[in-house]
Coordinates of C-alpha atoms in Angstrom, one line a residue:
M14 CA 64.3 -14.9 -50.9
D15 CA 64.6 -13.6 -47.6
E16 CA 62.5 -10.1 -49.0
Q17 CA 59.1 -12.8 -49.9
T18 CA 60.0 -14.6 -46.7
A19 CA 59.6 -11.0 -44.4
K20 CA 56.7 -10.3 -46.1
N21 CA 54.6 -13.8 -46.0
Q22 CA 55.7 -13.1 -43.0
K23 CA 54.3 -9.8 -42.3
E24 CA 51.0 -11.1 -44.3
N25 CA 50.4 -13.7 -41.5
G26 CA 51.3 -11.6 -38.6
T27 CA 48.4 -8.5 -40.1
R28 CA 45.8 -11.6 -40.4
K29 CA 46.6 -13.2 -37.7
S30 CA 45.7 -9.5 -36.2
L31 CA 43.2 -8.6 -37.8
N32 CA 41.6 -12.8 -37.2
K33 CA 42.4 -11.7 -33.4
Q34 CA 40.1 -8.3 -33.4
D35 CA 37.8 -10.2 -34.9
S36 CA 37.3 -13.6 -32.4
L37 CA 36.7 -10.2 -30.4
V38 CA 34.4 -8.7 -31.3
L39 CA 32.7 -11.5 -32.6
K40 CA 32.9 -12.6 -28.4
I41 CA 31.6 -8.4 -27.7
V42 CA 29.1 -9.4 -30.1
L43 CA 27.9 -13.2 -28.5
I44 CA 28.2 -11.4 -24.8
A45 CA 25.9 -9.0 -25.9
F46 CA 23.2 -11.5 -27.0
L47 CA 23.7 -13.4 -23.8
I48 CA 22.4 -10.9 -22.2
L49 CA 19.8 -10.0 -24.1
L50 CA 18.3 -13.4 -24.0
S51 CA 18.7 -13.6 -20.3
F52 CA 15.7 -10.7 -20.1
I53 CA 13.2 -13.3 -21.5
P54 CA 13.1 -15.7 -18.4
M55 CA 13.3 -12.5 -16.2
S56 CA 10.5 -10.8 -17.3
M57 CA 9.1 -14.5 -17.2
I58 CA 9.6 -14.0 -13.3
R59 CA 8.2 -10.1 -12.8
G60 CA 5.1 -11.7 -14.4
L61 CA 5.4 -14.5 -11.4
I62 CA 6.5 -12.3 -8.9
N63 CA 3.1 -10.3 -10.0
E64 CA 0.9 -13.2 -9.3
R65 CA 1.8 -14.3 -6.4
E66 CA 2.1 -10.7 -5.3
M67 CA -1.6 -11.1 -6.9
T68 CA -2.5 -14.6 -4.9
A69 CA -1.3 -12.6 -1.6
D70 CA -4.3 -10.0 -2.0
A71 CA -6.7 -12.5 -3.2
A72 CA -6.1 -14.4 0.1
A73 CA -6.2 -11.5 1.9
Q74 CA -9.2 -10.2 0.6
E75 CA -11.3 -13.8 1.1
V76 CA -10.4 -13.8 4.7
Q77 CA -11.5 -10.5 4.4
Q78 CA -14.4 -11.1 2.9
K79 CA -15.1 -13.8 5.8
W80 CA -14.6 -11.4 8.6
S81 CA -15.0 -8.5 7.7
K82 CA -13.3 -5.6 5.9
S83 CA -11.7 -1.8 6.4
Q84 CA -14.5 -0.1 8.7
T85 CA -15.8 3.8 8.7
L86 CA -18.2 4.9 10.5
I87 CA -19.8 8.1 10.6
G88 CA -22.1 9.7 12.5
P89 CA -24.5 9.8 14.4
I90 CA -26.5 11.8 12.0
L91 CA -30.2 13.0 13.5
T92 CA -32.8 13.0 10.3
I93 CA -35.5 15.0 11.3
P94 CA -38.3 15.0 7.6
Y95 CA -40.2 18.3 7.5
F96 CA -42.4 20.0 5.3
Y97 CA -41.9 23.4 2.6
Q98 CA -42.7 24.9 -0.6
N99 CA -41.5 24.1 -4.0
E100 CA -41.3 26.7 -6.8
K101 CA -45.3 26.2 -7.5
G102 CA -46.5 26.5 -3.5
E103 CA -46.6 23.6 -3.1
N104 CA -45.8 21.7 -0.1
K105 CA -44.1 19.2 0.0
K106 CA -42.2 16.7 2.7
G107 CA -38.5 16.5 3.1
Y108 CA -36.2 15.5 4.3
I109 CA -33.8 17.5 7.9
N110 CA -29.6 16.8 8.7
Y111 CA -28.1 17.4 12.0
L112 CA -24.6 16.4 12.9
P113 CA -23.6 16.7 16.1
E114 CA -22.3 19.3 18.6
Q115 CA -19.6 17.4 20.1
L116 CA -18.0 14.3 19.0
N117 CA -16.3 12.0 20.4
I118 CA -14.4 8.2 20.4
T119 CA -12.2 6.3 22.1
G120 CA -11.5 2.6 22.1
D121 CA -9.0 -0.1 21.6
V122 CA -8.7 -1.8 18.7
N123 CA -6.4 -5.1 19.0
T124 CA -4.9 -6.8 16.1
Q125 CA -4.5 -10.4 15.4
E126 CA -3.6 -12.8 12.5
L127 CA -5.2 -14.7 11.1
K128 CA -3.6 -17.5 8.9
R129 CA -5.4 -18.8 4.9
G130 CA -2.3 -20.8 3.3
L131 CA 1.2 -19.3 3.6
Y132 CA -0.6 -16.0 3.8
E133 CA -0.9 -14.1 7.1
I134 CA -3.4 -11.5 7.1
I135 CA -4.2 -8.9 10.6
V136 CA -8.1 -8.5 11.5
Y137 CA -9.0 -6.9 14.2
N138 CA -11.4 -6.7 17.4
S139 CA -12.6 -3.4 18.7
T140 CA -14.1 -1.3 21.9
L141 CA -15.9 1.4 21.5
E142 CA -17.4 4.6 22.5
I143 CA -19.4 7.4 21.1
T144 CA -20.6 9.8 22.4
G145 CA -21.3 13.6 22.5
T146 CA -24.4 15.6 22.5
F147 CA -27.2 17.4 19.9
S148 CA -27.7 21.2 19.9
A149 CA -31.7 22.6 20.0
R150 CA -29.9 25.4 19.1
D151 CA -29.1 24.3 15.2
L152 CA -32.8 23.0 15.3
K153 CA -34.3 26.0 17.0
E154 CA -32.3 27.4 13.9
S155 CA -34.3 25.5 11.5
N156 CA -37.2 26.7 12.1
L157 CA -39.4 23.1 12.7
F158 CA -41.1 24.2 15.5
P159 CA -44.2 24.1 17.2
N160 CA -45.7 21.6 14.1
D161 CA -44.8 18.4 16.1
K162 CA -46.0 16.4 13.0
L163 CA -43.1 18.4 11.6
I164 CA -40.8 16.2 13.6
E165 CA -42.9 12.4 13.4
G166 CA -40.5 10.0 12.2
A167 CA -37.2 11.6 13.5
T168 CA -34.3 8.8 13.5
I169 CA -31.2 8.8 14.3
N170 CA -28.5 7.1 12.0
L171 CA -24.9 5.8 13.1
G172 CA -23.4 4.1 9.8
I173 CA -21.0 1.1 9.8
S174 CA -19.8 0.3 7.1
D175 CA -19.1 -3.9 6.8
L176 CA -22.2 -4.6 9.1
R177 CA -21.0 -8.3 9.5
G178 CA -18.5 -7.0 11.3
I179 CA -20.9 -5.7 14.6
N180 CA -20.6 -8.1 17.4
E181 CA -22.8 -8.3 19.9
Q182 CA -25.9 -6.0 20.9
I183 CA -25.1 -2.0 20.2
S184 CA -26.9 0.1 22.7
L185 CA -27.9 3.1 22.6
E186 CA -28.1 6.3 25.3
W187 CA -30.1 8.7 24.0
D188 CA -30.4 11.2 27.6
N189 CA -31.0 9.3 29.8
R190 CA -33.4 7.2 28.0
K191 CA -31.5 3.2 26.4
L192 CA -32.5 3.4 22.9
N193 CA -32.5 0.5 20.5
F194 CA -30.7 0.7 17.3
T195 CA -31.9 -1.7 14.1
P196 CA -30.2 -2.6 11.1
G197 CA -30.7 -0.4 7.8
V198 CA -30.4 3.3 8.5
D199 CA -33.0 5.9 7.3
P200 CA -32.2 6.6 3.5
H201 CA -33.0 10.1 3.1
S202 CA -29.7 9.6 6.2
L203 CA -26.3 10.5 5.0
V204 CA -25.4 7.5 4.9
V205 CA -25.9 4.1 3.2
S206 CA -25.4 1.3 5.4
G207 CA -25.2 1.2 9.0
I208 CA -28.0 1.2 12.0
S209 CA -31.2 3.9 13.6
S210 CA -33.2 3.7 16.3
K211 CA -36.4 6.3 16.3
I212 CA -36.6 8.8 18.1
T213 CA -39.9 10.5 19.1
P214 CA -40.4 14.3 20.2
Q215 CA -40.4 14.3 23.6
Q216 CA -37.3 11.9 23.8
L217 CA -36.0 14.9 21.2
F218 CA -37.0 17.5 23.3
A219 CA -36.7 16.4 26.0
N220 CA -34.1 19.0 27.1
D221 CA -33.9 22.8 26.2
S222 CA -31.0 23.1 25.0
I223 CA -28.7 19.9 24.9
V224 CA -29.1 16.7 24.4
H225 CA -26.0 14.2 25.1
F226 CA -26.1 10.4 23.4
T227 CA -23.8 7.4 23.8
I228 CA -23.6 4.9 21.9
K229 CA -20.5 1.6 22.8
L230 CA -20.2 -0.4 20.5
K231 CA -17.8 -4.1 19.5
L232 CA -17.3 -3.6 16.1
K233 CA -14.7 -6.3 14.7
G234 CA -12.6 -5.2 10.4
S235 CA -9.7 -5.6 8.7
E236 CA -6.8 -4.1 7.1
S237 CA -7.6 0.0 8.1
I238 CA -10.3 1.9 10.8
Q239 CA -11.6 5.6 10.2
F240 CA -13.8 7.9 11.2
T241 CA -15.5 10.8 10.4
P242 CA -15.2 14.7 11.8
L243 CA -19.5 15.7 11.9
G244 CA -18.9 17.3 15.7
R245 CA -18.0 21.0 15.9
T246 CA -15.5 20.0 17.9
T247 CA -14.6 15.8 17.2
K248 CA -12.4 14.3 18.9
V249 CA -11.0 10.4 18.8
A250 CA -8.8 8.6 20.5
I251 CA -7.5 5.2 20.0
R252 CA -5.1 2.3 21.6
S253 CA -3.5 -0.7 19.6
N254 CA -0.9 -3.2 19.8
C255 CA -0.3 -2.7 16.6
Q256 CA 3.2 -2.7 16.1
T257 CA 3.3 -0.9 12.4
P258 CA -0.1 1.3 12.0
S259 CA -0.1 4.3 9.8
F260 CA -1.6 6.3 9.6
N261 CA -4.1 7.8 6.9
G262 CA -6.8 10.9 5.8
A263 CA -7.6 14.5 4.9
F264 CA -6.5 14.6 9.1
L265 CA -2.8 13.5 10.7
P266 CA -3.0 12.9 15.2
T267 CA -2.3 16.1 16.3
E268 CA -0.5 13.3 18.9
R269 CA 0.8 9.6 18.4
E270 CA 3.1 6.9 20.5
V271 CA 4.6 3.7 18.6
S272 CA 6.0 1.5 20.7
P273 CA 6.5 -1.9 20.3
E274 CA 3.6 -2.9 22.2
G275 CA 2.0 -0.9 19.9
F276 CA 0.5 2.8 19.3
T277 CA -2.0 4.7 21.1
S278 CA -3.6 8.2 19.3
K279 CA -5.4 10.7 19.1
W280 CA -7.0 13.7 16.7
E281 CA -9.1 16.2 17.1
V282 CA -11.4 17.9 14.7
L283 CA -12.8 21.5 14.2
E284 CA -16.3 22.2 12.1
F285 CA -14.1 24.9 10.5
N286 CA -11.5 21.8 8.9
R287 CA -14.1 20.3 6.7
N288 CA -16.3 21.5 3.3
Y289 CA -20.5 21.3 5.3
S290 CA -21.6 22.7 7.4
Q291 CA -24.0 21.2 10.9
I292 CA -27.5 20.4 9.5
L293 CA -27.9 19.6 6.0
K294 CA -31.7 19.2 4.1
E295 CA -32.2 16.5 1.1
S296 CA -34.0 17.6 -2.0
P297 CA -36.7 14.6 -2.5
Y298 CA -35.8 14.8 -6.2
R299 CA -31.9 12.7 -5.5
A300 CA -31.3 9.6 -7.1
T301 CA -31.5 7.0 -4.1
T302 CA -29.0 4.9 -6.2
N303 CA -26.9 7.0 -6.0
A304 CA -24.0 5.4 -3.1
Y305 CA -23.2 9.7 -3.1
R306 CA -26.2 11.2 -2.9
D307 CA -26.8 14.8 -3.8
I308 CA -28.1 17.1 -0.7
T309 CA -29.3 20.0 -2.1
D310 CA -31.3 22.6 0.0
D311 CA -33.7 24.1 -1.6
N312 CA -34.0 27.4 0.0
L313 CA -30.6 28.6 -0.1
G314 CA -29.7 26.9 -3.8
F315 CA -27.4 25.4 -3.8
Q316 CA -25.6 21.1 -3.1
Y317 CA -23.8 19.3 -0.2
T318 CA -23.7 15.8 -0.9
N319 CA -22.1 13.5 0.9
Y320 CA -19.3 12.0 -0.6
A321 CA -17.3 15.0 1.0
I322 CA -18.4 14.1 4.3
T323 CA -16.2 10.3 3.4
E324 CA -13.1 13.4 1.5
S325 CA -12.8 13.9 5.2
T326 CA -12.3 10.8 7.1
F327 CA -9.1 9.8 8.4
G328 CA -8.6 7.2 10.4
V329 CA -5.1 4.6 10.8
D330 CA -4.1 1.3 7.8
L331 CA -3.7 -1.4 10.2
L332 CA -1.7 -3.8 8.4
F333 CA 1.2 -6.6 8.7
P334 CA 4.3 -5.4 7.1
V335 CA 3.9 -8.1 3.5
D336 CA 6.9 -6.6 1.6
Q337 CA 8.7 -9.6 0.1
Y338 CA 6.7 -8.6 -3.2
Q339 CA 7.3 -5.1 -2.8
K340 CA 11.0 -5.9 -2.1
S341 CA 11.2 -8.6 -4.5
T342 CA 10.1 -6.5 -7.2
R343 CA 12.7 -3.9 -7.0
S344 CA 15.6 -6.5 -6.7
A345 CA 14.8 -7.9 -10.1
K346 CA 14.9 -4.7 -11.3
Y347 CA 18.9 -4.2 -10.8
A348 CA 19.3 -8.1 -12.6
F349 CA 20.4 -6.3 -16.0
L350 CA 22.8 -4.7 -13.6
I351 CA 23.9 -8.3 -11.7
I352 CA 23.9 -10.3 -15.3
I353 CA 26.2 -7.6 -17.7
L354 CA 28.5 -6.9 -14.6
T355 CA 28.9 -11.3 -14.4
F356 CA 29.3 -11.0 -17.9
V357 CA 31.9 -7.5 -18.3
V358 CA 34.4 -9.8 -15.4
S359 CA 34.1 -13.2 -17.5
F360 CA 34.7 -11.6 -20.1
F361 CA 38.2 -9.8 -18.9
V362 CA 39.1 -13.2 -17.2
E363 CA 39.3 -14.6 -21.0
I364 CA 41.3 -11.6 -22.2
F365 CA 43.8 -10.9 -19.3
Q366 CA 43.9 -14.8 -18.0
K367 CA 43.9 -16.1 -22.0
K368 CA 40.9 -18.7 -20.7
N369 CA 38.4 -19.4 -23.4
I370 CA 34.2 -19.1 -22.1
H371 CA 32.7 -20.8 -24.6
P372 CA 28.9 -19.0 -24.9
V373 CA 26.8 -21.9 -23.9
Q374 CA 28.7 -21.7 -20.5
Y375 CA 28.4 -18.4 -20.6
L376 CA 24.4 -19.1 -20.6
L377 CA 23.9 -21.6 -17.7
V378 CA 25.6 -18.4 -15.8
G379 CA 23.0 -16.0 -16.6
L380 CA 20.2 -18.4 -16.6
A381 CA 22.0 -19.3 -12.6
L382 CA 21.1 -15.6 -11.7
C383 CA 18.3 -15.9 -13.6
L384 CA 17.3 -18.5 -11.1
F385 CA 18.0 -16.5 -7.8
Y386 CA 14.7 -14.6 -8.3
T387 CA 13.0 -17.2 -7.9
L388 CA 14.5 -19.1 -5.4
L389 CA 14.0 -15.4 -3.2
V390 CA 10.3 -15.6 -3.8
S391 CA 9.1 -18.9 -2.7
T392 CA 11.5 -18.8 0.3
S393 CA 10.5 -14.7 1.3
E394 CA 6.9 -16.1 1.4
H395 CA 7.5 -19.4 4.0
I396 CA 10.9 -16.9 5.9
G397 CA 11.0 -13.5 5.0
F398 CA 13.1 -11.1 2.9
T399 CA 15.3 -11.3 4.6
P400 CA 16.8 -14.0 5.6
A401 CA 16.0 -15.5 1.6
Y402 CA 17.7 -12.6 0.3
I403 CA 20.9 -13.8 1.9
I404 CA 19.9 -18.1 1.4
S405 CA 19.2 -17.8 -2.0
A406 CA 22.2 -15.0 -3.1
L407 CA 24.6 -17.7 -0.2
M408 CA 23.4 -20.6 -2.8
T409 CA 23.5 -18.1 -6.1
T410 CA 27.0 -17.0 -5.1
L411 CA 28.3 -20.1 -4.5
L412 CA 26.9 -22.7 -7.8
I413 CA 28.5 -19.8 -10.0
T414 CA 32.1 -19.9 -7.9
F415 CA 32.8 -23.1 -8.0
Y416 CA 30.7 -23.5 -11.8
M417 CA 34.3 -21.2 -12.8
I418 CA 36.3 -23.3 -10.9
G419 CA 35.7 -26.2 -13.5
I420 CA 35.7 -24.3 -15.6
L421 CA 39.5 -21.7 -15.3
K422 CA 41.1 -24.1 -13.6
I423 CA 42.1 -21.7 -11.2
K424 CA 41.3 -21.0 -8.0
K425 CA 41.9 -18.1 -7.1
T426 CA 40.3 -15.8 -10.1
A427 CA 37.1 -18.7 -9.4
L428 CA 36.7 -16.4 -6.0
T429 CA 38.0 -13.6 -7.3
I430 CA 34.3 -13.5 -9.2
G431 CA 32.6 -15.0 -6.7
G432 CA 34.3 -12.6 -4.1
L433 CA 32.5 -9.6 -6.9
L434 CA 28.7 -11.2 -7.2
A435 CA 29.1 -11.4 -4.0
C436 CA 30.3 -8.5 -3.1
L437 CA 27.3 -7.0 -6.1
Y438 CA 24.5 -8.4 -4.2
A439 CA 25.3 -6.8 -1.3
Y440 CA 25.1 -4.0 -2.4
I441 CA 21.5 -4.4 -4.0
F442 CA 20.2 -5.8 -0.9
F443 CA 21.2 -2.1 0.2
L444 CA 20.0 -0.2 -1.6
I445 CA 16.1 -1.5 -2.2
Q446 CA 16.4 -1.4 2.3
L447 CA 16.2 2.7 1.5
E448 CA 13.9 5.1 0.5
T449 CA 15.1 8.7 0.7
Y450 CA 19.0 7.7 -1.1
A451 CA 17.8 5.4 -3.5
L452 CA 19.1 6.6 -6.0
L453 CA 21.0 9.4 -5.0
V454 CA 23.5 5.9 -4.2
G455 CA 21.8 3.8 -7.3
S456 CA 23.9 6.4 -9.3
I457 CA 26.8 7.4 -7.3
G458 CA 27.8 2.8 -7.6
L459 CA 26.8 2.8 -11.0
F460 CA 29.5 6.2 -11.8
V461 CA 31.6 3.4 -9.8
I462 CA 31.6 0.2 -11.5
L463 CA 31.3 1.8 -15.0
A464 CA 34.8 4.0 -14.1
I465 CA 36.4 0.7 -13.1
I466 CA 35.7 -1.7 -16.4
M467 CA 36.6 1.9 -17.7
Y468 CA 39.9 1.3 -16.4
F469 CA 40.9 -2.3 -16.5
S470 CA 39.4 -2.0 -20.7
Q471 CA 42.1 0.4 -21.6
K472 CA 44.4 -2.3 -20.8
I473 CA 43.2 -4.7 -23.8
N474 CA 45.0 -4.5 -26.7
W475 CA 41.9 -4.6 -28.7
Y476 CA 43.8 -4.0 -31.8
N477 CA 46.7 -6.9 -30.8
N478 CA 49.3 -3.9 -32.1
Q479 CA 52.9 -6.1 -32.1

């Protein structure tokens, strides 16, 4: 009888042990399923972030469309007609484009903010002075003399990418003579948008060696301002009140200074730094509808293209540092880490504190963690990313902490969970501020977290051994 009772007790103990083991495995599988289930709202939230970013971009484009888009200055370029013989010996009319000997651009670019709904868009007003020279040496080397008919119809062309940005009449001083610009450019020049002025033979050759020019213009635009180094020597000096410039293009400034009051920058580019010459001859057989016009020198037998000219542009982006969407996207990429760690900590609490947490309660905690990102995106549009992150993290942490107090009935444990969640949010915030060392710090952090989980997991009696 005693042996039978002992045998039954042993079987009951084994059965209970197996039931506990099965229950533990089932709980882990269920938690893993709930983690995967939480990724569904997270994918929707990532879509929401992308949608809000697209809305902000659309608002910026709408303002830029009405104000003026980014500006690119090309020129001035001197375009002169000439005659040449084709392969059949027939006289044909072509056009030759001369680039300046010296090109100097100085000016002030003052930015201002325009609002479109929730969004702030940076636009600018600029006051520019373009000075320089054309060399008569280049004209003589082109064999255009002495027939004056070859130079009738010469034009000086200034490329401006968005003509809506012109604020007032533009003056041209050509060798101490005042000339007027008209809208549009010579169709045979290297630019497709801008203004031009006719140059007579007397004006062109008034000086046997050097022709001086000065162009003053007030130009408005948005996002960026770009320049093209067409001179044998090109010098650009810009001053602005923008505190967050981003220098870009084919050449960086040789000098720059950025301060809370704005920035100053200087560029100097030589003709050897770019891949086109000072004299470009145009073929009459090119397609005029192509925005990137092919310019062929029939005498030399090779092509130039103004795509090479646009490739040599340089300048500065004048942007407001609106990065809340990029940072929100980076933050959302760590959502899996926060959800997994919160669920793992809750699971350990169940094991060590002998408390039961229902799967529905796990699911509600997961939804609260997902809602953090909707709070972050919506509030960052009004107050900026950093305050929005602090507020959203604080609200989410308090919500989950008080919820855990109600579930566990142990205030100390619930506060510990809340503290760990707050530290995790602080760690993620620190990570998304980093750029160069983000991967290194993130890898070390994950290693430490995994080590902590492994340490606590070894204390669990997975097989319920007595």
